PDB file of C-alpha atoms in Angstrom:
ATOM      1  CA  UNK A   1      -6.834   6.216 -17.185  1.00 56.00           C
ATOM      2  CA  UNK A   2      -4.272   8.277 -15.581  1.00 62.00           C
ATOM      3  CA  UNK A   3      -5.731  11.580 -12.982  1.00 76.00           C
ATOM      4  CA  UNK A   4      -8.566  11.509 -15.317  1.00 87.00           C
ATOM      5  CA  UNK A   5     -11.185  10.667 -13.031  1.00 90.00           C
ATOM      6  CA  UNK A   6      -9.704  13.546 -10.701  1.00 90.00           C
ATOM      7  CA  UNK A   7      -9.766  15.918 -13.497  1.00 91.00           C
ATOM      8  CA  UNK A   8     -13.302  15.276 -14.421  1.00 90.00           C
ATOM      9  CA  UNK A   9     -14.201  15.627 -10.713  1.00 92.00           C
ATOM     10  CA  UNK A  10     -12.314  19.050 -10.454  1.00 92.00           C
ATOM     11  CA  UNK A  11     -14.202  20.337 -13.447  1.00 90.00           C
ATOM     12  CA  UNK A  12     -17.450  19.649 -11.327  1.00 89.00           C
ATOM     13  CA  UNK A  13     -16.552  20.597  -8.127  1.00 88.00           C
ATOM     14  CA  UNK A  14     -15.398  24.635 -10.109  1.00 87.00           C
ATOM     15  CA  UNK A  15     -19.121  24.123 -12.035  1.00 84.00           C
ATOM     16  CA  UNK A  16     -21.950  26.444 -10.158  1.00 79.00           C
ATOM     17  CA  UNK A  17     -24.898  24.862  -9.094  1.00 76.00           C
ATOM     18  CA  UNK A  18     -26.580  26.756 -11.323  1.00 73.00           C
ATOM     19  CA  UNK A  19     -24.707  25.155 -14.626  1.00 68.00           C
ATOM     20  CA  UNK A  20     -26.542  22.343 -16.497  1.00 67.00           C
ATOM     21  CA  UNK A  21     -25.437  19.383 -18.680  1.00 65.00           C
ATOM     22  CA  UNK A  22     -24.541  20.962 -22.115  1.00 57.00           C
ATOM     23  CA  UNK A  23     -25.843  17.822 -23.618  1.00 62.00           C
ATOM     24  CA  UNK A  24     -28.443  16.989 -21.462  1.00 65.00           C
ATOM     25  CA  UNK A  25     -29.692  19.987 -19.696  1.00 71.00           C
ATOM     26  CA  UNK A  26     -29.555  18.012 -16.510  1.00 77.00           C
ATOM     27  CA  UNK A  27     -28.784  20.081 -13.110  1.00 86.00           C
ATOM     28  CA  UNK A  28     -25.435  19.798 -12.482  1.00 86.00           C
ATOM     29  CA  UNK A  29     -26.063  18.801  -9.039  1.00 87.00           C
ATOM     30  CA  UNK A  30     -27.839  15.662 -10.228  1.00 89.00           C
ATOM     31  CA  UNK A  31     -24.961  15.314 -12.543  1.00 89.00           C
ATOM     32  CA  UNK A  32     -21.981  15.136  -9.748  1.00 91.00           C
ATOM     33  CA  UNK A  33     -24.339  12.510  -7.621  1.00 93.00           C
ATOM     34  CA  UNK A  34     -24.424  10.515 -10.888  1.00 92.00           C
ATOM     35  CA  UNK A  35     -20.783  10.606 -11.566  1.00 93.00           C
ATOM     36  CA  UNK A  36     -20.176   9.881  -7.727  1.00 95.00           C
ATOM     37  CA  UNK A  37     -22.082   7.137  -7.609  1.00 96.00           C
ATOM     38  CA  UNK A  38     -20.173   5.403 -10.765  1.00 95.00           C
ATOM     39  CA  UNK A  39     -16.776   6.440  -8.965  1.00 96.00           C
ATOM     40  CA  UNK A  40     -18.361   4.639  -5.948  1.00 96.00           C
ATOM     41  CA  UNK A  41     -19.078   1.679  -7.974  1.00 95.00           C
ATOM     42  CA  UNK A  42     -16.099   1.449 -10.153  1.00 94.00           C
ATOM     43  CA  UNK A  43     -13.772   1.697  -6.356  1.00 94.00           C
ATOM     44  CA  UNK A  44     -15.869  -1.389  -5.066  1.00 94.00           C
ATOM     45  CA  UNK A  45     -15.119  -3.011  -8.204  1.00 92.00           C
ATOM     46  CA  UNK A  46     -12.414  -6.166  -7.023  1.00 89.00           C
ATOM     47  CA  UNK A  47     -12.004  -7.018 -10.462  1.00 87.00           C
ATOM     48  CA  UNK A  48     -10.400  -3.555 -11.319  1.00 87.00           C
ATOM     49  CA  UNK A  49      -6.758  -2.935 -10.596  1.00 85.00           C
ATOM     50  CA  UNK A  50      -5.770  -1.269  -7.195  1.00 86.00           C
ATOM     51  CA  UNK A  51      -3.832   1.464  -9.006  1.00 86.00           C
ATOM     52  CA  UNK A  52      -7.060   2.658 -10.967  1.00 88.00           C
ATOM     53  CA  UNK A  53      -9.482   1.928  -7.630  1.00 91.00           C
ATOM     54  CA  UNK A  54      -7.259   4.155  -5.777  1.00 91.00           C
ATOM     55  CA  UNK A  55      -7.651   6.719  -8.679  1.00 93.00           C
ATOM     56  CA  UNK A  56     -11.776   6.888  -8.485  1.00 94.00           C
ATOM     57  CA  UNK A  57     -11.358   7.112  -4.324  1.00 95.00           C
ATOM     58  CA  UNK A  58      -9.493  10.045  -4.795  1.00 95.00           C
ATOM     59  CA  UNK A  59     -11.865  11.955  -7.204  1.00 95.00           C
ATOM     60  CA  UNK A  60     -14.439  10.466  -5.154  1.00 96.00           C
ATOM     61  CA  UNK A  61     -12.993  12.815  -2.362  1.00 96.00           C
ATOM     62  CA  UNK A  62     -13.227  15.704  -4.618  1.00 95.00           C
ATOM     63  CA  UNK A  63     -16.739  15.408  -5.057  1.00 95.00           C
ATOM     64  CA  UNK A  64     -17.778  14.935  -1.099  1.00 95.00           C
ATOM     65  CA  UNK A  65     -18.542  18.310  -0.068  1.00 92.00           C
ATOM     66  CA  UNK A  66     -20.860  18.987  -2.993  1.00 92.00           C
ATOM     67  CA  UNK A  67     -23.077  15.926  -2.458  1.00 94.00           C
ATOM     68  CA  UNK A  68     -26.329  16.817   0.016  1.00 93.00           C
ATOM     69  CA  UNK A  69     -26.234  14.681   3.418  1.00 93.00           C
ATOM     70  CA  UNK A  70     -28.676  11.827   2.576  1.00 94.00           C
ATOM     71  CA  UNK A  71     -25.688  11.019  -0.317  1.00 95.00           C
ATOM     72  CA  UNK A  72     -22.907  11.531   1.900  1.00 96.00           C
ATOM     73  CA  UNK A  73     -23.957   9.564   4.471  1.00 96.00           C
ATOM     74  CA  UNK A  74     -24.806   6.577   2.358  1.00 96.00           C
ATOM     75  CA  UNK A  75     -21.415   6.499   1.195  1.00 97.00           C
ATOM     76  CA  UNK A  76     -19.865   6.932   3.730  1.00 97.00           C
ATOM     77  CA  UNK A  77     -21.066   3.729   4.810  1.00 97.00           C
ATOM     78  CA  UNK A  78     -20.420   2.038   1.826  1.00 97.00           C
ATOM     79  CA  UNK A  79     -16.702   3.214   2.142  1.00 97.00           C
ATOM     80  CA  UNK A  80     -15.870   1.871   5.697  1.00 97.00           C
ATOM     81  CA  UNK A  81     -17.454  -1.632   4.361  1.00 96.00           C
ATOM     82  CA  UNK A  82     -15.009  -1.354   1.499  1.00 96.00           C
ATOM     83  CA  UNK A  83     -12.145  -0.158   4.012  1.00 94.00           C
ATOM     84  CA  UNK A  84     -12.929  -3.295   6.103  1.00 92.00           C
ATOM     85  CA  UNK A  85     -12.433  -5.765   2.742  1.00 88.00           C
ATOM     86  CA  UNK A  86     -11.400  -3.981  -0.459  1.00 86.00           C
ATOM     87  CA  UNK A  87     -10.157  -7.149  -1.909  1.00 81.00           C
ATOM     88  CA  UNK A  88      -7.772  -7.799  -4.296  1.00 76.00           C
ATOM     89  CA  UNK A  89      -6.644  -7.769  -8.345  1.00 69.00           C
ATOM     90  CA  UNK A  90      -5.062 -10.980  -9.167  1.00 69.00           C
ATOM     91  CA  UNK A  91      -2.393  -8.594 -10.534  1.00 63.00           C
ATOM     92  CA  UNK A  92      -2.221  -6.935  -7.661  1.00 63.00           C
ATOM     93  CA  UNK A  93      -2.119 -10.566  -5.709  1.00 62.00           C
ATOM     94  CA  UNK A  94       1.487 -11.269  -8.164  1.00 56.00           C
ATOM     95  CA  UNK A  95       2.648  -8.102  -7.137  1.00 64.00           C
ATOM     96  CA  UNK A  96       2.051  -8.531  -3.419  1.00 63.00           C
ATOM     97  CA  UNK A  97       3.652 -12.624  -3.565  1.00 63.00           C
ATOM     98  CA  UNK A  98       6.973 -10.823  -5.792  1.00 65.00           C
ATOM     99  CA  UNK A  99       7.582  -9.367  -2.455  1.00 64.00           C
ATOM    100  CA  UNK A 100       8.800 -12.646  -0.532  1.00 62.00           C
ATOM    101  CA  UNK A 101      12.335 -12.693   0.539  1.00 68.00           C
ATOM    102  CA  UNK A 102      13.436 -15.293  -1.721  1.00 64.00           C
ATOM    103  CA  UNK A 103      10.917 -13.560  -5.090  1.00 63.00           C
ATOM    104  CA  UNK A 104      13.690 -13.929  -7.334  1.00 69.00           C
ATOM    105  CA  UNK A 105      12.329 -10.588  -8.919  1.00 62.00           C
ATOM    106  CA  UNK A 106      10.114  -7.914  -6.960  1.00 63.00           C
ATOM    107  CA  UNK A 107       7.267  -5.950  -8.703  1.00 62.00           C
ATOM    108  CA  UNK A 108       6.058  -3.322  -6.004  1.00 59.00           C
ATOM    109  CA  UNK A 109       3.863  -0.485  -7.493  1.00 55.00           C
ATOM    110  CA  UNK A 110       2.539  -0.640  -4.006  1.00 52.00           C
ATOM    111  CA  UNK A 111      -0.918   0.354  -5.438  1.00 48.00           C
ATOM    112  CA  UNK A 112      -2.012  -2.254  -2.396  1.00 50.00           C
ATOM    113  CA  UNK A 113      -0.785  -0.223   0.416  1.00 67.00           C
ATOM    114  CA  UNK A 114      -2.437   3.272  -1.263  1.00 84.00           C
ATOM    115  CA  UNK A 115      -5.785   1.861  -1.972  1.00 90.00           C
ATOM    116  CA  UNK A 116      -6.406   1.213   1.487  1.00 91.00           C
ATOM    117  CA  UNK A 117      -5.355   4.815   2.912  1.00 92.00           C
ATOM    118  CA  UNK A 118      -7.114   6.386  -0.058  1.00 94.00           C
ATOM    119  CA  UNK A 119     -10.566   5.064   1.243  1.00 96.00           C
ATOM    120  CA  UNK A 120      -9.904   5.840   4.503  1.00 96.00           C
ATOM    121  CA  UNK A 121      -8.877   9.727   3.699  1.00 96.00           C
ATOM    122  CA  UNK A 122     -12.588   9.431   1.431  1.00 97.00           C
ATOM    123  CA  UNK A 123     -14.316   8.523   4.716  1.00 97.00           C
ATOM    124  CA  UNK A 124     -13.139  11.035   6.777  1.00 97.00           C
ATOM    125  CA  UNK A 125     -13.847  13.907   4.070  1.00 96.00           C
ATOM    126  CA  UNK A 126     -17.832  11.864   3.853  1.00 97.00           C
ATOM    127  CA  UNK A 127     -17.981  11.895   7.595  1.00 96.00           C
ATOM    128  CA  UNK A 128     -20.425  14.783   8.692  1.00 94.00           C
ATOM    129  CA  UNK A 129     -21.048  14.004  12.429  1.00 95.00           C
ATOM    130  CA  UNK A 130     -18.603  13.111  15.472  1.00 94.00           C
ATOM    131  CA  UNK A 131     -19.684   9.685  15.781  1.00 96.00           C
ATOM    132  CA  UNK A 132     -18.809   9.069  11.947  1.00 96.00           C
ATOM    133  CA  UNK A 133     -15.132  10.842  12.268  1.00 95.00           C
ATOM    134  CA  UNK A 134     -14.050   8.810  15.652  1.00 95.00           C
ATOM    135  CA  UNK A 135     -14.905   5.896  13.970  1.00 96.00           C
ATOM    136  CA  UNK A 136     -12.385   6.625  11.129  1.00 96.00           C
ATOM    137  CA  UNK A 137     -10.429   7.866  13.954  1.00 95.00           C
ATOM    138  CA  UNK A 138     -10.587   4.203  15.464  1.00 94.00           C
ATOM    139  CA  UNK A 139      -8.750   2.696  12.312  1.00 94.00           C
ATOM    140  CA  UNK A 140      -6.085   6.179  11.577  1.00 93.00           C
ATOM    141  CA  UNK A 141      -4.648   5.742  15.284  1.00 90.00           C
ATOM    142  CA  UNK A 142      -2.935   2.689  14.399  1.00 88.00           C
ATOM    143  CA  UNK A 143      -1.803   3.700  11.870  1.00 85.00           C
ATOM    144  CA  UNK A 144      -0.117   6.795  13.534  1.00 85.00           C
ATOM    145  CA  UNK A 145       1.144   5.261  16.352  1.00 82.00           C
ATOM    146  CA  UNK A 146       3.232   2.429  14.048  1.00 71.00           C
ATOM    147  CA  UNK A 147       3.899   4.902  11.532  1.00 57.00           C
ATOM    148  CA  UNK A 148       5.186   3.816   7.430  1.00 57.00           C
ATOM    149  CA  UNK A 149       7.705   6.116   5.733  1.00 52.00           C
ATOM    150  CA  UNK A 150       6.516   5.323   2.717  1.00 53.00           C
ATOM    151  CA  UNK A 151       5.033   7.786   0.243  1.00 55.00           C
ATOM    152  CA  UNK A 152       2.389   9.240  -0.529  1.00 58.00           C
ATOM    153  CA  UNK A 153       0.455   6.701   2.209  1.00 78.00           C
ATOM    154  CA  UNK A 154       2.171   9.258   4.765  1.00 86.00           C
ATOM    155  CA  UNK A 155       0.563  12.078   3.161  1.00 89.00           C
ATOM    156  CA  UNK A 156      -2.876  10.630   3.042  1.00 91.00           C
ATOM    157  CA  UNK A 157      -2.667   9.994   6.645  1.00 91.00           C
ATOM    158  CA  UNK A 158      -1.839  13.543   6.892  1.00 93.00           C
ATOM    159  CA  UNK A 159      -5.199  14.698   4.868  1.00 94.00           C
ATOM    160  CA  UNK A 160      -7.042  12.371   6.963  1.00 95.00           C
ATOM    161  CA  UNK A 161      -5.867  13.864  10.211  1.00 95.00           C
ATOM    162  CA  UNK A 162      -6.902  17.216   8.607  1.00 95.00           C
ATOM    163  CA  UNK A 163     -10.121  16.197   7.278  1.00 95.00           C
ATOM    164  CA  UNK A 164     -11.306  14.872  10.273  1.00 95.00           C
ATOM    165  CA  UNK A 165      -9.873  17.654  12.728  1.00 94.00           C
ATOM    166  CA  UNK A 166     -13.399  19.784  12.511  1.00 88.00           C
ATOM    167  CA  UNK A 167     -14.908  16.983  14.320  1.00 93.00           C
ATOM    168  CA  UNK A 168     -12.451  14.471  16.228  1.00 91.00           C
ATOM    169  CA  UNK A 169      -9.024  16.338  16.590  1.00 89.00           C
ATOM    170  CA  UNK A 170      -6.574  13.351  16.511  1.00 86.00           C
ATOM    171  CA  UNK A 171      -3.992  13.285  20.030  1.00 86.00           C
ATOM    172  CA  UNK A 172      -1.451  15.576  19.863  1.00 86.00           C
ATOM    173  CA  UNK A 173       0.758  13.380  21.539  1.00 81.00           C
ATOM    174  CA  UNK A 174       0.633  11.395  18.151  1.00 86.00           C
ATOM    175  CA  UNK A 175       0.909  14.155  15.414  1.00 92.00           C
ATOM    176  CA  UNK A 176       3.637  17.033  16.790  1.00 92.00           C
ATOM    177  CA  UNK A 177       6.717  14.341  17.238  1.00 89.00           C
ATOM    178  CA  UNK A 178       5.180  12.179  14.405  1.00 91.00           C
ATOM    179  CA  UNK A 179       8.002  10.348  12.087  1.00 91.00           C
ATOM    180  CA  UNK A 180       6.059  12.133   9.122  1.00 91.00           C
ATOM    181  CA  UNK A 181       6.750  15.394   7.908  1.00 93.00           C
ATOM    182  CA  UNK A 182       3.442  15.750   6.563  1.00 94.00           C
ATOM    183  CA  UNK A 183       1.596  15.042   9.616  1.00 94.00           C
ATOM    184  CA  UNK A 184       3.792  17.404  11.823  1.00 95.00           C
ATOM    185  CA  UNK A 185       2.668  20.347   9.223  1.00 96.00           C
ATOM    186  CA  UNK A 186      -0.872  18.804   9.526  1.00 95.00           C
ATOM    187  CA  UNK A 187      -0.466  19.224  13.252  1.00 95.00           C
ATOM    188  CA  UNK A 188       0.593  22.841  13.340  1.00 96.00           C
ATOM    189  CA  UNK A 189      -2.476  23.653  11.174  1.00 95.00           C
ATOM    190  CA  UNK A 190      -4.498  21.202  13.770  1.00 95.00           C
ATOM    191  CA  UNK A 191      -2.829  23.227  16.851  1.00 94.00           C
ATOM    192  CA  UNK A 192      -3.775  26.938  15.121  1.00 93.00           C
ATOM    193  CA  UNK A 193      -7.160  26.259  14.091  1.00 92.00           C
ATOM    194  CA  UNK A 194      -7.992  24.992  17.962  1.00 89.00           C
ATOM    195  CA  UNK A 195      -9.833  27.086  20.422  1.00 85.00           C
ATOM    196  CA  UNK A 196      -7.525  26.148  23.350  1.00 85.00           C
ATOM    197  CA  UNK A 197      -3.809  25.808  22.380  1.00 88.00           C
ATOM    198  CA  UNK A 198      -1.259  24.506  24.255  1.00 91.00           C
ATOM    199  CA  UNK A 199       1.432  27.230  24.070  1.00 91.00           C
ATOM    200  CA  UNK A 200       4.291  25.232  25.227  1.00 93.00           C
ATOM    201  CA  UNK A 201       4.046  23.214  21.595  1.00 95.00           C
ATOM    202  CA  UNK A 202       4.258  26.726  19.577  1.00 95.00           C
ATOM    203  CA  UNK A 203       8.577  26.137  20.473  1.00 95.00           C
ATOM    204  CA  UNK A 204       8.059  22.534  19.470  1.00 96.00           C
ATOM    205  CA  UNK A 205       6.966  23.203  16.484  1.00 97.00           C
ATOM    206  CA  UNK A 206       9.895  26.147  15.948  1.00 96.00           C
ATOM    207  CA  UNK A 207      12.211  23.442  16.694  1.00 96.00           C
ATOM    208  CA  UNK A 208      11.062  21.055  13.793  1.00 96.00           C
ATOM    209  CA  UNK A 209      13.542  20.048  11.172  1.00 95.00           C
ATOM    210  CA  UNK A 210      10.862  20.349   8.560  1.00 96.00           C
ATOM    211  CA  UNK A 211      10.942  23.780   6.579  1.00 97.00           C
ATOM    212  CA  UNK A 212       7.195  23.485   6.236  1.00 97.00           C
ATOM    213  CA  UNK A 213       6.324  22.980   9.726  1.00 97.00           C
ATOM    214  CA  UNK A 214       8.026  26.333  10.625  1.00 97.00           C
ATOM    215  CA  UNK A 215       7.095  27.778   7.433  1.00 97.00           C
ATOM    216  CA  UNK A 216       2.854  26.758   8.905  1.00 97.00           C
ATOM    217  CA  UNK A 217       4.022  28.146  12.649  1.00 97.00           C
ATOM    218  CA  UNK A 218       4.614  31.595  11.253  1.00 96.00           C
ATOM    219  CA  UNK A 219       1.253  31.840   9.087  1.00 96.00           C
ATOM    220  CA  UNK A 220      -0.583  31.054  11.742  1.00 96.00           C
ATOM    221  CA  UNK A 221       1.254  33.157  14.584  1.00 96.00           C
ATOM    222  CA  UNK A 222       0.513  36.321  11.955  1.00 95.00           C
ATOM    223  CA  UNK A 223      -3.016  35.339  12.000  1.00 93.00           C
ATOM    224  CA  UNK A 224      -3.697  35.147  15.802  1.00 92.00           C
ATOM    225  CA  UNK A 225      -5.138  37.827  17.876  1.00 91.00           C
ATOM    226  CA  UNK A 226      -2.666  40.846  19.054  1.00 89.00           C
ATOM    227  CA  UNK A 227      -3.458  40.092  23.008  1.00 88.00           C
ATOM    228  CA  UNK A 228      -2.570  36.089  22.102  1.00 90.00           C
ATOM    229  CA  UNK A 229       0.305  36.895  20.002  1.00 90.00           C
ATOM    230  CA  UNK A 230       2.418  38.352  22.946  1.00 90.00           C
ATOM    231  CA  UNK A 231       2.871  34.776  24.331  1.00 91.00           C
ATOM    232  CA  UNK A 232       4.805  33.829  21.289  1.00 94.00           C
ATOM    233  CA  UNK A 233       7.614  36.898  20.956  1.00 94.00           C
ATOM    234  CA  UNK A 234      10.183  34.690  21.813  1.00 94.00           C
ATOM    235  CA  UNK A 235       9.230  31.853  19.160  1.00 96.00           C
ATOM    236  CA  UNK A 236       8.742  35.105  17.233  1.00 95.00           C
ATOM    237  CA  UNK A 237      11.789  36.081  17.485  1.00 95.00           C
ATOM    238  CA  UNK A 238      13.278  32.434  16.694  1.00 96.00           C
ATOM    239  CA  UNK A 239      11.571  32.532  13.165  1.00 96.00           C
ATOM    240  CA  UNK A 240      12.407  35.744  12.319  1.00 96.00           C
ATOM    241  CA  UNK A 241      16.525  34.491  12.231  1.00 95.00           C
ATOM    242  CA  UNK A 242      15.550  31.483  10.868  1.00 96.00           C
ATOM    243  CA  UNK A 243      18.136  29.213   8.645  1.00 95.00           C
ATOM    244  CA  UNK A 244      14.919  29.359   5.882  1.00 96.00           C
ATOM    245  CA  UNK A 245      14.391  31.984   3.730  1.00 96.00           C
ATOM    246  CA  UNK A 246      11.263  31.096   2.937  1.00 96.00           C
ATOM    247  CA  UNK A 247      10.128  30.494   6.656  1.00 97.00           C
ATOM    248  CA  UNK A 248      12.041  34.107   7.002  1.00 96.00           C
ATOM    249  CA  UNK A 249       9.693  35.850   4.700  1.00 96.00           C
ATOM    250  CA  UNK A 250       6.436  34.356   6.918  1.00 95.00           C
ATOM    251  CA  UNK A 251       7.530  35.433   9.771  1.00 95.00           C
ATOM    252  CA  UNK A 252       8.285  38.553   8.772  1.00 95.00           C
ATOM    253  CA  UNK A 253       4.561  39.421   7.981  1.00 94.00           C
ATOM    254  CA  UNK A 254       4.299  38.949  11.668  1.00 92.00           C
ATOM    255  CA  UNK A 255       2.871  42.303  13.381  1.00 88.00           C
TER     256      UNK A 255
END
């Protein structure tokens, strides 16, 4: 019930390798492909609530980077068959119909909307080659290009873009004038951790009405090369008298 399942998976992911099962004595690798595998099962499971499916996708996340390849790669297959149909709670099926213009009542936990971006985040976090991450690329475009202001769905997106950024960057052209706050602070993280950055977006981003896009710009300007930094002085100098104090302060640990 509740982040429970996220809790448990937290505990495992901070475990060493070298722990064991209290009760058991069993390796507590073996024990996190165990538990990942009922998560797995319980977020196929269509006669489970979307609400509590969406919960085990997200611990199921946790757990990724701590499962060996073989693992990962079986489930991530398993999860883009379940992104293609999760199916639905006949709960969840009331809620959805409560939605009709002339519902005289709505019911809207919109637990249907979540479950479907939470699998999608869990397959970029499984994917381990290129051709894995541009196929979740494939089915995040659309949903970037016709974005939903609607949280947290916008903030998934987000985690997806940043998840799968080691191997299929998403366009830029998408992420820095996204609607989304939380992807346009995904993208400046996106822009900084690329080998060849487009300077011209560094003022872009300087611009943004977010806080926490400028606040990203300046951690990552501190962190760049002295030779690179000198192309920046001016957006520099921007942050440094910026209307956030907070975004002040980062800027400030600028060389």
């Amino acid at each position: 019930m509740g982040t429970t399942a996220r809790q448990c998976a937290a505990f495992l992911m901070a475990c060493s390798d070298d722990h064991s099962n209290v009760g058991t004595g069993e390796p507590i690798r073996l024990l996190r492909e165990r538990v990942a595998v009922h998560l797995l099962l319980w977020a196929e499971d269509r006669n489970d609530t979307t609400d509590r499916r969406s919960e085990a996708v997200r611990a199921l996340s946790i757990l990724a980077k701590t499962l060996p390849a073989p693992v990962r790669d079986d489930m991530f297959e398993r999860l883009m068959c379940l992104y293609q149909d999760p199916g639905e709670h006949p709960a969840d099926a009331f809620d959805r119909r409560t939605q009709h213009p002339l519902s005289r009542y709505k019911i809207n936990t919109q637990g249907d909307r979540r479950l479907p971006a939470e699998i999608l985040h869990a397959t970029a976090v499984f994917a381990t080659t290129a051709e894995q991450a541009e196929h979740v690329q494939q089915r995040l475009l659309p949903h970037l290009s016709h974005a939903e202001q609607k949280q947290p769905h916008d903030w998934l997106q987000a985690q997806t873009v940043l998840a799968l950024d080691r191997l299929a960057p998403a366009p830029t052209s998408l992420t820095v004038s996204h609607p989304s706050q939380f992807v346009r602070q995904t993208a400046v993280i996106c822009w900084g951790r690329a080998d060849d950055r487009d300077p011209s977006l560094a003022r872009v981003f300087a611009e943004d009405s977010n806080t926490g896009v400028r606040h990203n710009l300046a951690r990552i300007l501190a962190e760049l090369p002295p030779g690179e930094r000198l192309k920046y002085e001016a957006v520099t100098d921007r942050l440094r008298t910026d209307n956030s104090a907070r975004v002040r302060q980062a800027a400030a640990q600028i060389p």
